[in-house]
Structures are given as structure tokens and as C-alpha cells.
GROMACS .gro file of C-alpha atoms in nm:
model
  160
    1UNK     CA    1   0.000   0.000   0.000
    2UNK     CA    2   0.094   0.357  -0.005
    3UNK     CA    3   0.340   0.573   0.243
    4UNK     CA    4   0.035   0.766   0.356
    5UNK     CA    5  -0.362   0.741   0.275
    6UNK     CA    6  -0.397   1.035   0.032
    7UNK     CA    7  -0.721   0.929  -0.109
    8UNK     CA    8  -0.916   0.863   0.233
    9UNK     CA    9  -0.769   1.223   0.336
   10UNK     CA   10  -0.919   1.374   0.020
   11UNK     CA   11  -1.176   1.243   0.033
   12UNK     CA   12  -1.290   1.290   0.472
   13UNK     CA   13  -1.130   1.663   0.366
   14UNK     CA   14  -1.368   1.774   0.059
   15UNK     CA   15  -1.679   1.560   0.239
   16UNK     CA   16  -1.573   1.795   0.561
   17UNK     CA   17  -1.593   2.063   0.373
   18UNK     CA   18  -1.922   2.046   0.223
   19UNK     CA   19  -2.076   1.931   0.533
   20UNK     CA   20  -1.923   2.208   0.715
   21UNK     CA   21  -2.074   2.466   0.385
   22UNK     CA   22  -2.406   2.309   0.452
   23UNK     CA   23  -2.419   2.393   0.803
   24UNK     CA   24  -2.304   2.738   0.735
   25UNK     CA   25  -2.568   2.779   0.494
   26UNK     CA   26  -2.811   2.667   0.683
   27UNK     CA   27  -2.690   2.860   0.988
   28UNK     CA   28  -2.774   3.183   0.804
   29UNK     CA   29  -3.087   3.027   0.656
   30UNK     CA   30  -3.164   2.907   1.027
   31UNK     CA   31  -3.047   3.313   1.185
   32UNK     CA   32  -3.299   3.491   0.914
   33UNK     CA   33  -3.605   3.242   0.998
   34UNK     CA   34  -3.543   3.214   1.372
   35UNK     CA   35  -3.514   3.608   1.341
   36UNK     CA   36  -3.871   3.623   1.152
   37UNK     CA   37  -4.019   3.394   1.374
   38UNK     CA   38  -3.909   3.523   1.687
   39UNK     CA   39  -4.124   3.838   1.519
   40UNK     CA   40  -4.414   3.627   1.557
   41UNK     CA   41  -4.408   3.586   1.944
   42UNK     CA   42  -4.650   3.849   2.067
   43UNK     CA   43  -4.910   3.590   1.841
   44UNK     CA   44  -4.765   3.288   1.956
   45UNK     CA   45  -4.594   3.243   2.231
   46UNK     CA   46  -4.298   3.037   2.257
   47UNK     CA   47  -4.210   3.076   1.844
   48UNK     CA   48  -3.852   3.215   1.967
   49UNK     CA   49  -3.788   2.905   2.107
   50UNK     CA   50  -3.822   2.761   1.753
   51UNK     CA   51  -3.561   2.993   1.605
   52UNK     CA   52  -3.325   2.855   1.889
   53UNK     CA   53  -3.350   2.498   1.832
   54UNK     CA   54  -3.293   2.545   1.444
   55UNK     CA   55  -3.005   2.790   1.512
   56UNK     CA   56  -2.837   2.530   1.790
   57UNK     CA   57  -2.908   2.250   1.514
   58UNK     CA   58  -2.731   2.479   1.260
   59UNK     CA   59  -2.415   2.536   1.471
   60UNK     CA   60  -2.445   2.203   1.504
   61UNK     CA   61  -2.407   2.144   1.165
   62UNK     CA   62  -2.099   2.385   1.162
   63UNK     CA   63  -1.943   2.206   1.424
   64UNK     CA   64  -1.948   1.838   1.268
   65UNK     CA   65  -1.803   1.991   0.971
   66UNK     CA   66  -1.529   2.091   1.159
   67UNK     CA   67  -1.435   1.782   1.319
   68UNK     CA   68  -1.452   1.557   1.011
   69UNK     CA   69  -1.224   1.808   0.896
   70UNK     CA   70  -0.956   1.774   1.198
   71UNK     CA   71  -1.042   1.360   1.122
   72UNK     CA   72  -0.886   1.437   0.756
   73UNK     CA   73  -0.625   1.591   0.871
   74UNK     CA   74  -0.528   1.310   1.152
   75UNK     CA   75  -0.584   1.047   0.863
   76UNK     CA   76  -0.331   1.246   0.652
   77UNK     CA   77  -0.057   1.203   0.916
   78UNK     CA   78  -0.004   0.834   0.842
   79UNK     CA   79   0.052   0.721   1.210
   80UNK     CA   80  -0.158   0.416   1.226
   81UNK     CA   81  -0.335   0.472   1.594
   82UNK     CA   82  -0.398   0.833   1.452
   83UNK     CA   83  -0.523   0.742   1.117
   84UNK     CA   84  -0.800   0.469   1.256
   85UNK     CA   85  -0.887   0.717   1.552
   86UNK     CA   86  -0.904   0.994   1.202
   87UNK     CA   87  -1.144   0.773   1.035
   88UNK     CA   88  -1.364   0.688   1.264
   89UNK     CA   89  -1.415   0.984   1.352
   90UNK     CA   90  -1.499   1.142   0.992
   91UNK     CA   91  -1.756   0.824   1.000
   92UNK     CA   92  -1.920   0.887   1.309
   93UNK     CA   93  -1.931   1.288   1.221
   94UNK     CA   94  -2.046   1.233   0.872
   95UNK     CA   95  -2.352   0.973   0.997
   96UNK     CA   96  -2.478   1.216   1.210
   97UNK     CA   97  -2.390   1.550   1.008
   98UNK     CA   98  -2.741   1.341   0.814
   99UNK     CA   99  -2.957   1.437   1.139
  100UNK     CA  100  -2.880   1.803   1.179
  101UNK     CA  101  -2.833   2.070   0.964
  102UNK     CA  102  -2.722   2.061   0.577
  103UNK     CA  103  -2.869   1.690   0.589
  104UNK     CA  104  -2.496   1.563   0.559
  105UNK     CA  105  -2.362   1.845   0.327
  106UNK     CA  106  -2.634   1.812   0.090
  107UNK     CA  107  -2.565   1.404   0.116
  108UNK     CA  108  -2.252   1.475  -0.123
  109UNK     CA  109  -2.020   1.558   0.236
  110UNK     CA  110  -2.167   1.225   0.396
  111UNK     CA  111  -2.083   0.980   0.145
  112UNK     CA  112  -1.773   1.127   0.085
  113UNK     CA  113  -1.683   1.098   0.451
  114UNK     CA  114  -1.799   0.763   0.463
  115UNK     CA  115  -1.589   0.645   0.177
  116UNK     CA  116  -1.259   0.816   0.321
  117UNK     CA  117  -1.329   0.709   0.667
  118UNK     CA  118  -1.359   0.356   0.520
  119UNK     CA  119  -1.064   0.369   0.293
  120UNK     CA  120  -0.866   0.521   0.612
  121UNK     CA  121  -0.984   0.214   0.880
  122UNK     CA  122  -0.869  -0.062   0.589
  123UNK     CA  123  -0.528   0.143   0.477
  124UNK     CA  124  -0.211  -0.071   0.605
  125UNK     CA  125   0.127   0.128   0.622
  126UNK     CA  126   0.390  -0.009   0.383
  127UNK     CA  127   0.624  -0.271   0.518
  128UNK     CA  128   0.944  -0.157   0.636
  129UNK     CA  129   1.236  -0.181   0.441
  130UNK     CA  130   1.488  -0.498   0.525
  131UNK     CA  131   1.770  -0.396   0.673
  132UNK     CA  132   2.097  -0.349   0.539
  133UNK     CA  133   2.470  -0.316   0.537
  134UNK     CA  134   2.742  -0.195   0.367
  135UNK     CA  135   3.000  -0.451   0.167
  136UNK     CA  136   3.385  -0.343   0.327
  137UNK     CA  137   3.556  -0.453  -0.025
  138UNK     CA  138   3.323  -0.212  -0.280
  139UNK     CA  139   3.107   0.002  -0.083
  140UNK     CA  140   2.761  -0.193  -0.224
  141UNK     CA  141   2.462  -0.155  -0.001
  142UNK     CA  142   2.365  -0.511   0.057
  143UNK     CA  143   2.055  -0.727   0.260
  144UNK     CA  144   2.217  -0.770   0.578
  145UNK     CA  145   2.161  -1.158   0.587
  146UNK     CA  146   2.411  -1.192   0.265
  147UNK     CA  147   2.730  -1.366   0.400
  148UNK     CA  148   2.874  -1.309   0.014
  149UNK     CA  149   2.839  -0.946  -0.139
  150UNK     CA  150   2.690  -1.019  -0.485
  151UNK     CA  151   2.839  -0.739  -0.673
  152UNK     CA  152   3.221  -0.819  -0.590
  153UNK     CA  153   3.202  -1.155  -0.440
  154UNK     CA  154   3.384  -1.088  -0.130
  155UNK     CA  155   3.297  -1.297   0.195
  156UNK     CA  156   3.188  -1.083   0.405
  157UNK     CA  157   3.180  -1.158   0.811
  158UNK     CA  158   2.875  -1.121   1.009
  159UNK     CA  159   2.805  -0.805   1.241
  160UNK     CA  160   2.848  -0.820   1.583
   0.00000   0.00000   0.00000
């Protein structure tokens, strides 16, 4: 596999965005009607509490977006703890950015978050490189389990 998972960090990243533009959007959309209806109060009672509830949904909205964002970013940084802890958390985030505000960045932010959060929990780092050692006779860099360097054929004696 790859050094680091680029396409489950583009992917969490653009799906954070747009769920964090949808809850924006909203949030103004959800400022201007709770401001109308909190006009309506002296005919009904209690309407301003309305305006609240879609404003603190809203914010919400604004907030999820954010952390599936920081989740991207943590799944960029290739450390495997970080990058599973990354991914779930742009899953988690993008399921329920669907119940509040922007309806999961207009659905495009939550399937892209699912779909980088998944490619991030299945990513494997690549395998480390073998180690090595350097033949005495002709300078070759050579797997350190050779006993014979196979550019020069000179025996070479085992490390300490």
C-alpha cells in the first residue's frame, strides 16, 4: 500500500468541507427564519424558542463539519493509531452530520466521509524496508543476511 492514505484524506477533507458549507448555509438560513419567527411571538408564544433549536441545530451542523475536517487531517498524518482514531471519527461525524443541519452536506459531504473514513480504517502502512549493510571490499549496499556481497564476491563476516 501507499506511504500515507492520500485518497481517504481527500476524500474525509472535501466531504468535511461540504458538510461544514451546509451547516453554514443553513446557519444563516436558520439566523434569518429564527429572526422572523421570533417576530411572531406576541401571536404565539414560545415561536422564539423555535428559532433557537434550528439555530443550535445549525451550529451544530458547523461544528461536525469541523471535526470531520480535523479527522482528515489526523488520517493524513499516516501514524496508524492516529489514522483509525481519524477515520472513525470522519464516519461517526459524517452519519450524524445526516440528522442536523445541511442533511450531511447536501448528502454529497456524507458519502464522501464515509468512503474516506472507510478507505482510512482498511489502509495498512507499507512494510518496512529490510535492513541493510554496507559490503567493506566495494562500498555496495547489501541485505544484511548476505554472508557473500553479490556485486564483488567478497565474503563478508557477520556483524556483531
Amino acid at each position: 500500500m501507499s506511504e500515507k492514505p492520500t485518497a481517504a484524506f481527500v476524500l474525509s477533507l472535501l466531504g468535511g468541507i461540504f458538510i461544514l458549507l451546509g451547516g453554514v448555509l443553513y446557519a444563516v438560513i436558520g439566523a434569518y427564519c429564527g429572526a422572523l419567527i421570533g417576530a411572531l411571538e406576541p401571536i404565539a408564544p414560545g415561536a422564539t424558542w423555535i428559532g433557537a433549536w434550528i439555530f443550535i441545530l445549525m451550529a451544530l451542523g458547523v461544528i461536525f463539519g469541523i471535526i470531520v475536517i480535523v479527522g482528515s487531517i489526523m488520517i493524513y498524518q499516516a501514524e496508524p493509531n492516529k489514522v483509525k482514531i481519524g477515520s472513525i471519527l470522519v464516519i461517526v461525524f459524517s452519519i450524524l452530520s445526516l440528522f442536523v443541519a445541511g442533511y450531511g452536506g447536501f448528502f454529497i459531504g456524507l458519502i464522501l466521509g464515509l468512503i474516506g473514513g472507510i478507505l482510512g480504517l482498511v489502509w495498512k502502512p507499507s512494510a518496512p524496508p529490510p535492513p541493510t549493510r554496507i559490503c567493506p571490499n566495494c562500498g555496495a549496499q547489501i541485505d544484511a543476511s548476505y554472508n557473500v556481497c553479490p556485486y564483488c564476491g567478497k565474503v563478508i563476516p557477520k556483524a556483531p
